[in-house]
Coordinates of C-alpha atoms (C1' of nucleotides) in Angstrom, one line a residue:
Chain A
M611 CA -31.8 86.0 -12.8
A612 CA -29.4 83.8 -11.0
T613 CA -27.7 84.5 -7.8
G614 CA -29.4 86.0 -4.8
R615 CA -32.3 88.2 -5.6
S616 CA -33.5 91.3 -3.8
H617 CA -32.6 94.9 -4.3
R618 CA -35.9 96.0 -2.9
P619 CA -38.0 97.3 -5.8
A620 CA -38.6 100.7 -4.1
T621 CA -35.6 102.9 -3.3
R622 CA -34.5 102.5 -6.9
S623 CA -31.4 104.6 -6.5
R624 CA -28.5 102.1 -6.3
G625 CA -30.2 99.3 -8.2
I626 CA -28.4 97.8 -11.2
P627 CA -30.6 95.1 -12.7
E628 CA -29.3 91.6 -12.2
A629 CA -29.4 91.0 -15.9
T630 CA -27.2 94.0 -16.5
V631 CA -24.7 92.8 -13.8
A632 CA -24.5 89.5 -15.6
R633 CA -23.5 91.2 -18.8
L634 CA -20.9 93.6 -17.4
P635 CA -18.1 90.9 -17.4
L636 CA -18.8 90.3 -21.0
Y637 CA -18.4 94.0 -21.8
L638 CA -15.3 94.1 -19.7
R639 CA -13.7 91.3 -21.6
A640 CA -14.5 92.9 -25.0
L641 CA -13.2 96.3 -23.7
T642 CA -10.0 94.7 -22.4
A643 CA -9.3 93.2 -25.8
L644 CA -9.8 96.7 -27.4
S645 CA -7.6 98.2 -24.8
E646 CA -4.8 95.8 -25.6
R647 CA -5.1 96.8 -29.3
S648 CA -4.9 100.4 -28.1
V649 CA -8.3 101.3 -29.5
P650 CA -9.2 104.7 -27.9
T651 CA -13.0 104.8 -28.4
V652 CA -15.7 102.5 -29.4
S653 CA -19.4 102.9 -30.4
S654 CA -22.2 101.0 -28.8
E655 CA -22.7 99.2 -32.0
E656 CA -19.1 97.9 -32.3
L657 CA -18.9 97.0 -28.6
A658 CA -22.2 95.3 -28.7
A659 CA -21.1 93.2 -31.6
A660 CA -17.9 92.2 -29.8
A661 CA -19.8 91.2 -26.7
G662 CA -22.6 89.4 -28.6
V663 CA -25.5 91.5 -27.5
N664 CA -27.5 94.2 -29.3
S665 CA -26.6 97.8 -29.0
A666 CA -29.8 99.1 -27.4
K667 CA -29.3 96.7 -24.6
L668 CA -25.7 97.7 -24.2
R669 CA -26.6 101.4 -24.0
K670 CA -29.4 100.8 -21.5
D671 CA -27.0 98.7 -19.4
F672 CA -24.4 101.5 -19.4
S673 CA -27.1 104.0 -18.6
Y674 CA -27.5 102.3 -15.2
L675 CA -23.8 103.0 -14.4
G676 CA -24.0 106.6 -15.4
S677 CA -23.4 108.6 -18.6
Y678 CA -19.9 107.5 -19.6
G679 CA -20.3 108.0 -23.4
T680 CA -20.0 111.0 -25.7
R681 CA -22.8 111.5 -28.2
G682 CA -21.6 111.5 -31.7
V683 CA -18.4 109.8 -30.7
G684 CA -18.8 106.7 -28.5
Y685 CA -17.2 105.4 -25.3
D686 CA -13.7 106.0 -24.1
V687 CA -12.3 102.4 -23.8
E688 CA -9.9 103.0 -20.9
Y689 CA -12.4 104.9 -18.9
L690 CA -15.1 102.3 -19.4
V691 CA -12.8 99.5 -18.4
Y692 CA -12.1 101.4 -15.2
Q693 CA -15.7 102.2 -14.4
I694 CA -16.9 98.6 -15.0
S695 CA -14.1 97.1 -13.0
R696 CA -15.0 99.4 -10.2
E697 CA -18.6 98.6 -10.4
L698 CA -17.9 94.9 -10.3
G699 CA -15.5 95.3 -7.4
L700 CA -12.5 94.1 -9.4
T701 CA -10.3 96.9 -8.2
Q702 CA -9.9 95.1 -4.9
D703 CA -8.3 91.8 -4.2
W704 CA -10.5 88.7 -3.8
P705 CA -8.9 85.7 -2.3
V706 CA -10.6 82.5 -3.4
V707 CA -10.4 79.0 -2.2
I708 CA -11.0 75.9 -4.3
V709 CA -12.2 72.9 -2.5
G710 CA -11.9 69.5 -4.3
I711 CA -8.8 69.2 -6.4
G712 CA -9.8 66.5 -9.0
N713 CA -9.5 67.2 -12.7
L714 CA -11.9 70.0 -12.5
G715 CA -10.4 71.6 -9.4
A716 CA -7.0 71.4 -11.1
A717 CA -8.5 72.9 -14.3
L718 CA -9.8 75.8 -12.2
A719 CA -6.6 76.3 -10.4
N720 CA -4.7 76.5 -13.7
Y721 CA -7.2 78.9 -15.2
G722 CA -5.2 81.9 -16.3
G723 CA -7.8 84.6 -16.4
F724 CA -8.1 84.0 -12.7
A725 CA -5.2 85.9 -11.3
S726 CA -5.5 88.6 -13.9
R727 CA -8.7 90.3 -12.7
G728 CA -8.7 90.7 -9.0
F729 CA -9.1 87.1 -8.1
R730 CA -6.3 85.3 -6.3
V731 CA -6.2 81.6 -5.5
A732 CA -5.6 81.7 -1.8
A733 CA -5.7 78.0 -1.2
L734 CA -6.4 74.6 -2.7
I735 CA -8.2 72.2 -0.4
D736 CA -8.8 68.5 -0.7
A737 CA -9.9 65.7 1.6
D738 CA -7.4 63.2 0.2
P739 CA -4.3 63.1 2.5
G740 CA -2.4 61.7 -0.5
L741 CA -2.8 65.1 -2.2
T742 CA -1.7 67.2 0.8
G743 CA 1.4 69.1 0.1
K744 CA 1.5 68.3 -3.6
P745 CA 1.6 71.4 -5.8
V746 CA -1.1 72.0 -8.3
A747 CA -0.6 75.1 -10.5
G748 CA 2.2 75.9 -8.2
I749 CA 0.1 76.0 -5.1
P750 CA 0.4 73.2 -2.5
V751 CA -2.8 71.4 -1.7
Q752 CA -3.9 71.6 1.9
H753 CA -6.1 69.2 3.8
T754 CA -9.7 69.8 4.6
D755 CA -9.0 69.7 8.3
D756 CA -7.4 73.1 8.0
L757 CA -10.3 74.6 6.0
E758 CA -11.6 76.9 8.8
K759 CA -8.1 78.1 9.6
I760 CA -7.4 78.9 6.0
I761 CA -10.6 80.8 5.5
K762 CA -10.3 82.9 8.6
G763 CA -6.6 83.4 8.3
D764 CA -6.8 84.9 4.8
R765 CA -10.3 86.5 5.2
V766 CA -11.6 84.5 2.2
S767 CA -15.1 85.4 1.2
I768 CA -15.4 83.5 -2.0
G769 CA -15.3 79.7 -2.2
V770 CA -15.4 77.4 -5.2
I771 CA -16.8 73.9 -4.6
A772 CA -15.5 71.3 -7.1
T773 CA -16.0 68.2 -4.9
P774 CA -18.2 65.2 -5.7
A775 CA -21.9 65.9 -5.2
G776 CA -22.0 63.9 -1.9
A777 CA -19.5 66.1 -0.2
A778 CA -20.8 69.5 -1.5
Q779 CA -23.3 70.4 1.2
Q780 CA -21.0 69.5 4.0
V781 CA -18.2 71.5 2.5
C782 CA -20.6 74.4 1.9
D783 CA -21.7 74.4 5.5
R784 CA -18.1 74.5 6.7
L785 CA -17.2 77.3 4.3
V786 CA -20.2 79.4 5.4
A787 CA -19.6 78.7 9.0
A788 CA -16.0 79.9 8.6
G789 CA -17.1 83.1 7.0
V790 CA -17.5 82.6 3.2
T791 CA -20.4 84.5 1.8
S792 CA -20.2 83.7 -1.9
I793 CA -20.1 80.3 -3.4
L794 CA -19.5 79.0 -6.9
N795 CA -20.8 75.4 -7.0
F796 CA -19.7 73.0 -9.6
A797 CA -21.2 70.0 -7.9
P798 CA -24.6 68.8 -9.2
T799 CA -26.5 69.5 -6.1
V800 CA -28.8 72.2 -4.8
L801 CA -27.0 73.8 -1.9
A802 CA -28.9 75.1 1.1
V803 CA -27.4 78.3 2.5
P804 CA -28.5 80.9 5.0
D805 CA -29.7 84.3 3.9
G806 CA -26.9 86.7 3.0
V807 CA -24.9 84.0 1.2
D808 CA -24.9 84.0 -2.6
V809 CA -24.7 80.8 -4.5
R810 CA -24.1 80.4 -8.2
K811 CA -24.0 77.0 -9.8
V812 CA -22.3 75.7 -12.9
D813 CA -23.8 72.4 -14.0
L814 CA -22.7 70.6 -17.2
S815 CA -25.5 68.1 -17.2
I816 CA -28.2 70.8 -17.0
E817 CA -26.6 72.7 -19.9
L818 CA -26.5 69.5 -22.0
Q819 CA -30.1 68.8 -21.2
I820 CA -31.2 72.2 -22.3
L821 CA -29.2 71.8 -25.5
A822 CA -30.9 68.4 -26.0
F823 CA -34.3 70.0 -25.6
H824 CA -33.7 72.4 -28.4
E825 CA -31.8 69.9 -30.5
Q826 CA -34.8 67.6 -30.3
R827 CA -37.1 70.2 -32.0
K828 CA -34.8 70.8 -34.8
S829 CA -35.5 67.6 -36.7
G830 CA -38.9 66.1 -35.9
E831 CA -41.4 68.9 -36.2
E832 CA -44.7 67.0 -36.3
T833 CA -46.8 66.8 -33.1
A834 CA -48.0 70.4 -33.4
A835 CA -51.6 71.7 -33.8
G836 CA -52.7 72.5 -37.3
G837 CA -52.1 70.1 -40.2
A838 CA -48.9 71.4 -41.6
K839 CA -45.8 69.4 -41.1
A840 CA -42.1 70.1 -41.4
T841 CA -42.5 73.7 -42.5
A842 CA -42.3 76.7 -40.3
A843 CA -45.4 78.6 -39.3
V844 CA -46.7 75.9 -37.1
T845 CA -43.5 75.2 -35.3
P846 CA -41.0 78.0 -35.8
P847 CA -37.4 77.2 -36.7
T848 CA -35.9 78.0 -33.3
D849 CA -33.6 80.6 -34.6
S850 CA -31.1 80.4 -31.7
S851 CA -27.5 81.7 -32.3
D852 CA -28.0 83.9 -29.3
Q853 CA -25.8 83.2 -26.3
G854 CA -26.5 86.1 -23.9
P855 CA -26.7 85.7 -20.2
D856 CA -30.0 84.0 -20.1
G857 CA -31.5 82.2 -17.3
D858 CA -29.5 79.4 -16.0
V859 CA -26.4 77.4 -15.4
P860 CA -24.8 73.9 -15.5
A861 CA -22.6 71.8 -13.3
V862 CA -19.6 69.5 -13.6
M863 CA -18.3 66.8 -11.3
P864 CA -14.7 66.4 -10.6
A865 CA -12.9 63.2 -11.3
Chain B
M1369 CA -32.6 83.5 -21.0
A1370 CA -29.7 81.7 -22.4
T1371 CA -29.6 79.7 -25.5
G1372 CA -31.2 80.6 -28.8
R1373 CA -34.4 82.5 -28.5
S1374 CA -37.4 82.3 -30.7
H1375 CA -40.5 80.2 -30.4
R1376 CA -42.5 82.7 -32.3
P1377 CA -44.8 84.5 -29.8
A1378 CA -47.9 83.8 -31.7
T1379 CA -49.0 80.2 -32.3
R1380 CA -48.7 79.5 -28.6
S1381 CA -49.4 75.8 -28.9
R1382 CA -46.1 74.1 -28.5
G1383 CA -44.2 76.8 -26.6
I1384 CA -42.6 75.8 -23.4
P1385 CA -41.0 79.0 -21.9
E1386 CA -37.2 79.0 -21.9
A1387 CA -37.1 79.7 -18.2
T1388 CA -39.2 76.5 -17.7
V1389 CA -37.0 74.4 -19.9
A1390 CA -34.0 75.6 -17.9
R1391 CA -35.6 74.2 -14.7
L1392 CA -36.7 70.9 -16.0
P1393 CA -33.3 69.3 -15.5
L1394 CA -33.4 70.4 -11.9
Y1395 CA -36.8 68.8 -11.3
L1396 CA -35.6 65.7 -13.1
R1397 CA -32.6 65.4 -10.8
A1398 CA -34.7 65.8 -7.7
L1399 CA -37.2 63.3 -9.0
T1400 CA -34.6 60.8 -9.9
A1401 CA -33.3 60.9 -6.3
L1402 CA -36.9 60.3 -5.0
S1403 CA -37.3 57.5 -7.5
E1404 CA -34.2 55.8 -6.1
R1405 CA -35.6 56.0 -2.6
S1406 CA -38.8 54.5 -4.1
V1407 CA -40.9 57.4 -3.1
P1408 CA -44.2 57.0 -5.1
T1409 CA -45.7 60.5 -5.1
V1410 CA -44.5 63.9 -4.2
S1411 CA -46.3 67.3 -3.7
S1412 CA -45.4 70.4 -5.5
E1413 CA -44.2 71.8 -2.2
E1414 CA -41.8 69.0 -1.4
L1415 CA -40.5 68.7 -4.9
A1416 CA -40.0 72.5 -5.1
A1417 CA -38.0 72.4 -1.9
A1418 CA -35.8 69.7 -3.2
A1419 CA -35.2 71.5 -6.5
G1420 CA -34.6 74.9 -4.7
V1421 CA -37.5 76.8 -6.3
N1422 CA -40.9 77.9 -5.1
S1423 CA -43.9 75.7 -5.5
A1424 CA -46.1 78.1 -7.5
K1425 CA -43.3 78.3 -10.1
L1426 CA -43.0 74.5 -10.2
R1427 CA -46.7 74.0 -10.7
K1428 CA -46.8 76.6 -13.4
D1429 CA -43.8 74.9 -15.1
F1430 CA -45.5 71.5 -15.0
S1431 CA -48.7 73.1 -16.4
Y1432 CA -46.9 73.8 -19.6
L1433 CA -46.2 70.1 -20.0
G1434 CA -49.8 69.0 -19.3
S1435 CA -51.7 68.0 -16.3
Y1436 CA -49.6 65.3 -14.7
G1437 CA -50.6 65.7 -11.1
T1438 CA -53.6 64.6 -9.0
R1439 CA -55.3 67.2 -6.8
G1440 CA -55.2 66.5 -3.2
V1441 CA -52.4 63.9 -3.8
G1442 CA -49.5 65.3 -5.7
Y1443 CA -47.4 63.9 -8.6
D1444 CA -46.5 60.4 -9.5
V1445 CA -42.7 60.3 -9.3
E1446 CA -42.1 57.7 -12.0
Y1447 CA -44.6 59.1 -14.4
L1448 CA -43.1 62.6 -14.0
V1449 CA -39.6 61.3 -14.5
Y1450 CA -40.7 59.8 -17.8
Q1451 CA -42.6 62.8 -19.0
I1452 CA -39.8 65.3 -18.3
S1453 CA -37.2 63.0 -19.8
R1454 CA -39.3 62.7 -22.9
E1455 CA -39.8 66.5 -23.1
L1456 CA -36.1 67.1 -22.7
G1457 CA -35.3 64.5 -25.4
L1458 CA -33.4 62.3 -23.0
T1459 CA -35.1 59.1 -24.1
Q1460 CA -32.9 59.1 -27.1
D1461 CA -29.2 58.8 -27.4
W1462 CA -27.1 61.9 -27.9
P1463 CA -23.5 61.3 -29.0
V1464 CA -21.3 64.2 -27.8
V1465 CA -17.8 65.1 -28.8
I1466 CA -15.4 66.9 -26.4
V1467 CA -12.8 69.0 -28.1
G1468 CA -9.8 70.1 -26.1
I1469 CA -8.6 67.5 -23.6
G1470 CA -6.7 69.5 -21.0
N1471 CA -7.6 69.3 -17.3
L1472 CA -11.1 70.6 -18.0
G1473 CA -11.7 68.3 -21.0
A1474 CA -10.5 65.4 -18.9
A1475 CA -12.8 66.4 -16.1
L1476 CA -15.8 66.5 -18.4
A1477 CA -14.9 63.2 -20.0
N1478 CA -14.7 61.7 -16.5
Y1479 CA -18.0 63.2 -15.5
G1480 CA -20.2 60.4 -14.3
G1481 CA -23.7 61.9 -14.8
F1482 CA -22.8 62.1 -18.4
A1483 CA -23.4 58.6 -19.6
S1484 CA -26.3 58.1 -17.3
R1485 CA -28.9 60.4 -18.9
G1486 CA -28.9 59.9 -22.7
F1487 CA -25.5 61.5 -23.3
R1488 CA -22.7 59.4 -24.7
V1489 CA -19.1 60.6 -25.2
A1490 CA -18.6 59.6 -28.8
A1491 CA -15.1 61.0 -29.0
L1492 CA -12.4 63.1 -27.4
I1493 CA -10.5 65.3 -29.7
D1494 CA -7.3 67.3 -29.2
A1495 CA -4.8 69.1 -31.4
D1496 CA -1.8 67.8 -29.5
P1497 CA -0.3 64.8 -31.4
G1498 CA 1.3 63.7 -28.2
L1499 CA -2.2 63.0 -26.8
T1500 CA -3.5 61.1 -29.8
G1501 CA -4.3 57.5 -28.9
K1502 CA -3.9 58.0 -25.1
P1503 CA -7.0 56.9 -23.3
V1504 CA -8.8 59.5 -21.1
A1505 CA -11.7 58.1 -19.1
G1506 CA -11.2 54.9 -21.1
I1507 CA -11.6 56.6 -24.4
P1508 CA -8.7 57.1 -26.7
V1509 CA -8.0 60.8 -27.7
Q1510 CA -8.2 61.4 -31.5
H1511 CA -6.5 64.1 -33.4
T1512 CA -8.2 67.3 -34.6
D1513 CA -7.4 66.3 -38.2
D1514 CA -10.1 63.7 -38.0
L1515 CA -12.8 66.0 -36.5
E1516 CA -15.0 66.1 -39.6
K1517 CA -14.8 62.4 -40.1
I1518 CA -15.8 61.7 -36.5
I1519 CA -18.7 64.1 -36.5
K1520 CA -20.1 62.8 -39.7
G1521 CA -19.4 59.2 -39.0
D1522 CA -21.3 59.2 -35.7
R1523 CA -23.9 61.8 -36.6
V1524 CA -22.9 63.9 -33.7
S1525 CA -25.0 67.0 -33.2
I1526 CA -23.7 68.2 -29.8
G1527 CA -20.1 69.5 -29.3
V1528 CA -18.3 70.6 -26.2
I1529 CA -15.5 73.1 -26.6
A1530 CA -12.9 73.0 -23.9
T1531 CA -10.0 74.4 -25.8
P1532 CA -8.1 77.6 -25.0
A1533 CA -9.9 80.8 -26.0
G1534 CA -7.7 81.3 -29.1
A1535 CA -8.7 78.0 -30.7
A1536 CA -12.4 78.1 -29.9
Q1537 CA -13.9 80.0 -32.8
Q1538 CA -12.0 77.9 -35.3
V1539 CA -13.0 74.6 -33.6
C1540 CA -16.6 75.9 -33.5
D1541 CA -16.5 76.7 -37.2
R1542 CA -15.3 73.2 -38.0
L1543 CA -17.9 71.6 -35.8
V1544 CA -20.7 73.5 -37.3
A1545 CA -19.5 72.9 -40.9
A1546 CA -19.4 69.2 -40.1
G1547 CA -23.0 69.2 -38.9
V1548 CA -23.0 70.0 -35.2
T1549 CA -26.0 72.2 -34.2
S1550 CA -25.6 72.6 -30.5
I1551 CA -22.5 73.8 -28.7
L1552 CA -21.5 74.0 -25.1
N1553 CA -18.6 76.5 -24.9
F1554 CA -16.2 76.5 -22.0
A1555 CA -13.7 78.8 -23.6
P1556 CA -14.0 82.5 -22.6
T1557 CA -15.0 83.8 -26.0
V1558 CA -18.1 84.9 -27.7
L1559 CA -18.7 82.4 -30.5
A1560 CA -20.2 83.5 -33.8
V1561 CA -22.5 80.8 -35.3
P1562 CA -25.0 80.7 -38.1
D1563 CA -28.8 80.8 -37.3
G1564 CA -30.1 77.4 -36.3
V1565 CA -27.1 76.6 -34.1
D1566 CA -27.5 76.9 -30.3
V1567 CA -24.6 77.9 -28.1
R1568 CA -24.5 77.8 -24.4
K1569 CA -21.5 79.1 -22.5
V1570 CA -20.0 78.2 -19.2
D1571 CA -17.6 80.9 -18.0
L1572 CA -15.8 80.7 -14.6
S1573 CA -14.5 84.2 -14.7
I1574 CA -17.9 85.7 -15.4
E1575 CA -19.5 83.8 -12.5
L1576 CA -16.7 85.0 -10.2
Q1577 CA -17.2 88.6 -11.3
I1578 CA -20.9 88.4 -10.6
L1579 CA -20.2 87.0 -7.2
A1580 CA -17.7 89.8 -6.6
F1581 CA -20.3 92.4 -7.5
H1582 CA -22.7 91.2 -4.8
E1583 CA -19.9 90.5 -2.4
Q1584 CA -18.8 94.1 -2.7
R1585 CA -22.2 95.4 -1.5
K1586 CA -22.3 93.3 1.5
S1587 CA -19.8 95.2 3.5
G1588 CA -19.5 98.9 2.6
E1589 CA -23.1 100.1 2.4
E1590 CA -22.7 103.8 2.3
T1591 CA -23.0 105.7 -1.0
A1592 CA -26.8 105.4 -1.1
A1593 CA -29.4 108.2 -1.1
G1594 CA -30.9 109.0 2.3
G1595 CA -28.7 109.6 5.3
A1596 CA -28.9 106.2 7.0
K1597 CA -25.8 104.0 7.0
A1598 CA -25.1 100.3 7.4
T1599 CA -28.7 99.4 8.3
A1600 CA -31.2 98.1 5.9
A1601 CA -34.0 100.2 4.5
V1602 CA -31.7 102.3 2.4
T1603 CA -29.7 99.5 1.0
P1604 CA -31.4 96.2 1.5
P1605 CA -29.4 93.2 2.7
T1606 CA -29.3 91.4 -0.6
D1607 CA -31.2 88.4 0.6
S1608 CA -29.7 85.9 -1.9
S1609 CA -29.7 82.2 -1.1
D1610 CA -31.6 81.6 -4.3
Q1611 CA -29.9 79.7 -7.0
G1612 CA -32.5 79.1 -9.6
P1613 CA -31.8 79.2 -13.3
D1614 CA -31.3 82.8 -13.6
G1615 CA -29.9 84.7 -16.4
D1616 CA -26.5 83.7 -17.3
V1617 CA -23.4 81.6 -17.5
P1618 CA -19.6 81.4 -16.8
A1619 CA -16.6 80.0 -18.6
V1620 CA -13.4 78.0 -17.8
M1621 CA -10.2 77.6 -19.6
P1622 CA -8.5 74.3 -19.9
A1623 CA -5.0 73.8 -18.7
Chain C
dT736 C1' -59.4 68.8 3.4
dT737 C1' -55.6 68.7 0.7
dT738 C1' -53.2 69.9 -3.3
dT739 C1' -53.3 70.9 -8.2
dG740 C1' -53.9 74.0 -12.2
dT741 C1' -54.5 78.6 -13.8
dG742 C1' -56.3 83.4 -14.5
dA743 C1' -54.8 87.9 -13.3
dA744 C1' -51.5 91.1 -11.3
dG745 C1' -47.2 92.6 -11.0
dA746 C1' -42.1 92.7 -11.5
dC747 C1' -38.5 92.4 -14.6
dG748 C1' -36.2 92.6 -19.0
dT749 C1' -35.8 93.9 -23.9
dT750 C1' -36.6 96.5 -27.9
dC751 C1' -38.1 100.6 -30.2
dA752 C1' -37.6 105.0 -31.6
dC753 C1' -36.3 109.5 -31.1
dA754 C1' -34.9 113.7 -28.5
dG755 C1' -30.7 115.7 -27.2
dC756 C1' -25.9 116.6 -27.4
dC757 C1' -21.5 116.2 -29.7
Chain D
dG710 C1' -24.6 113.8 -39.3
dG711 C1' -23.6 110.5 -35.9
dC712 C1' -24.2 108.3 -31.7
dT713 C1' -25.7 108.3 -26.9
dG714 C1' -29.2 108.2 -23.4
dT715 C1' -33.9 107.1 -22.2
dG716 C1' -39.1 107.2 -22.1
dA717 C1' -42.6 104.2 -23.6
dA718 C1' -44.2 99.9 -25.6
dC719 C1' -43.9 95.3 -25.5
dG720 C1' -42.8 90.7 -24.1
dT721 C1' -41.4 87.3 -20.6
dC722 C1' -41.2 85.4 -16.0
dT723 C1' -42.8 85.2 -11.3
dT724 C1' -46.1 85.3 -7.7
dC725 C1' -50.6 85.5 -5.9
dA726 C1' -54.7 83.7 -4.8
dC727 C1' -58.5 80.8 -5.5
dA728 C1' -61.7 77.7 -8.0
dA729 C1' -61.9 72.9 -9.0
dA730 C1' -60.8 68.1 -8.4
dA731 C1' -59.8 64.1 -5.7

DNA sequence: TTTTGTGAAGACGTTCACAGCC
DNA sequence: GGCTGTGAACGTCTTCACAAAA
C-alpha cells in the first residue's frame, strides 16, 4: 500500500481496501473512454483488459463498492462512472496548489487532465521573486511569502510539492500548518508529517532503480544455486509485462 | 506490487520480494546521506527512521540480501551502500532515452540525481522538427525518425516515455521493437507490451485521485454503521503519515 | 547489554471456481 | 448461456517477539 494506512481491521463496514482504491482511477479512465465512444455497457472481461488488470480482480474490486453490474449483461458504463467518481470524491471541487514552478511544476500546471476531473489549480507558488506575477499555464505565479494566505483563503487541502529536495520539508511544514492535509511530493525526500496528513510520493530515481534491478536479471543469469546456467528453471524469466498498482513510487526534481 | 511479477514461487533461492526491491532505493538514499556525513555505522532503528519505514521491516529486507550487519553494533554504512548498489545493478552504466521533450521531458532531462547513480541520459527524442538540434540540459534533441538508430547504436535498454497519451503506445512499440526492455511511462495510458518487458508508470492524476479519496473521508464521517458520528471508533481517523512503497503509481502529461 | 537475524503469526491481496441471477 | 458476485484457497507482505551474536 502507499498512502496513510489504517482503516481499523475490525468494523469492516466502510473499508475499501487500499489496493482497490489505487485501481479505481484506472477503471475510471477506461470507463470515461468508453463513455466518450457512447458504449452503453461493458463486461468485466472487456473493462479489465482496458484497464490492464485481470477480470476477477476487477469484479472483486467492484464488489466492495456494491453490486453495480447485471449478471449475464455486464456493467452500465455511465452508472459506473458516476459511482466511482462519487467514491473517489471527484464530484466535488478540489483546489490544489503547486509549490515550486520549475520545469516540473510548469509541466504539472499545464497538465490537462487536471482541471477535467474535480481538481482545480488554485495557485502556483515559487520562492523566486523573478517568477512572481509571471503567468504559467495562464495562472500568475505567487510568492512563497503568501503561501499561508493562499491556502487559508481558498481552503486548499491538497498541496503538490515540486521544489528541490532541500526545500521540500520546510514547504511541507508550512503547507500542513496552514491546513493542507494531503500532499503529493515530487521531491526526492522522505517527508515527516503529523498523523492525519496523507503523503504520496512520486520519485523518478526510485522507479529507475527498480527497473534497473529487473533489467539486471534479464541478461546475466548465472549466480544461482544448482548448476544450470542461462536457462529457466533455476532463475525464472521474470515475466513482467504487468503494470498494475503495485507497491511503490518514484520522484522527480524540478529544474 | 508494481512492475512485472514473477520470480517463480518455488526455487526460493535468488528471490528478493518485490516489496523489498521497491524499498532498496529508499535505504540507499538514506545511506548515501549518512555516507556524505561520514557516519561509519548505523542501527536498523536509525536507518529505518531516515527511510521512513519501521525497523523490523528494514531488518527483514536486509536479511534477503545476506547478513551484512553486526549484532550489538549495526550496519557499516559504506559496505551497505555498496551491497545495495550492487543488488540494484547500479554499479553498471544504464543509458536511458527520454522520448517527448515537453515541460516534463525537460524536467526529467534536468533531473540531477539522474547522472549520479548509474543512469546516463543517452538521448532526448521528440517528434517536433522544431526542437531537433536544440539543446535541453546540454543535450541536443534528436528527431523521432532516428529512434531505432539511437537505441540500437547505444544499446539502450531503458526508455522513458513523456509524450502525450495519444503517442505513448506507438512510441512504446517502437522502443520495444528496437530493443528496449524496461519502460518508465509518464503518459496516462495503459501500455501493452510483450512478455519480458517491464513497465512502470507514474501518473499524476491517479495519485491525486487517491489523495482525494482519503481527503473525502477526513471531514464527513457519517454514513457508517453504528449510531456514533464524528468520533473515532466507528470510522477510524485514517492515521496516514506513512509513505512507504505501497501499491501504485501516478502519471503526468507533458506540456 | 545492545542490536541483528529470523521463525511464526497475522494482515492483506490475488486468484480460483462456482453458485446465483439475468 | 453468459456474466456477475463472492466464499475459499493461496500467496505475499508486515509485524511480533525472541534467540543468538558481538
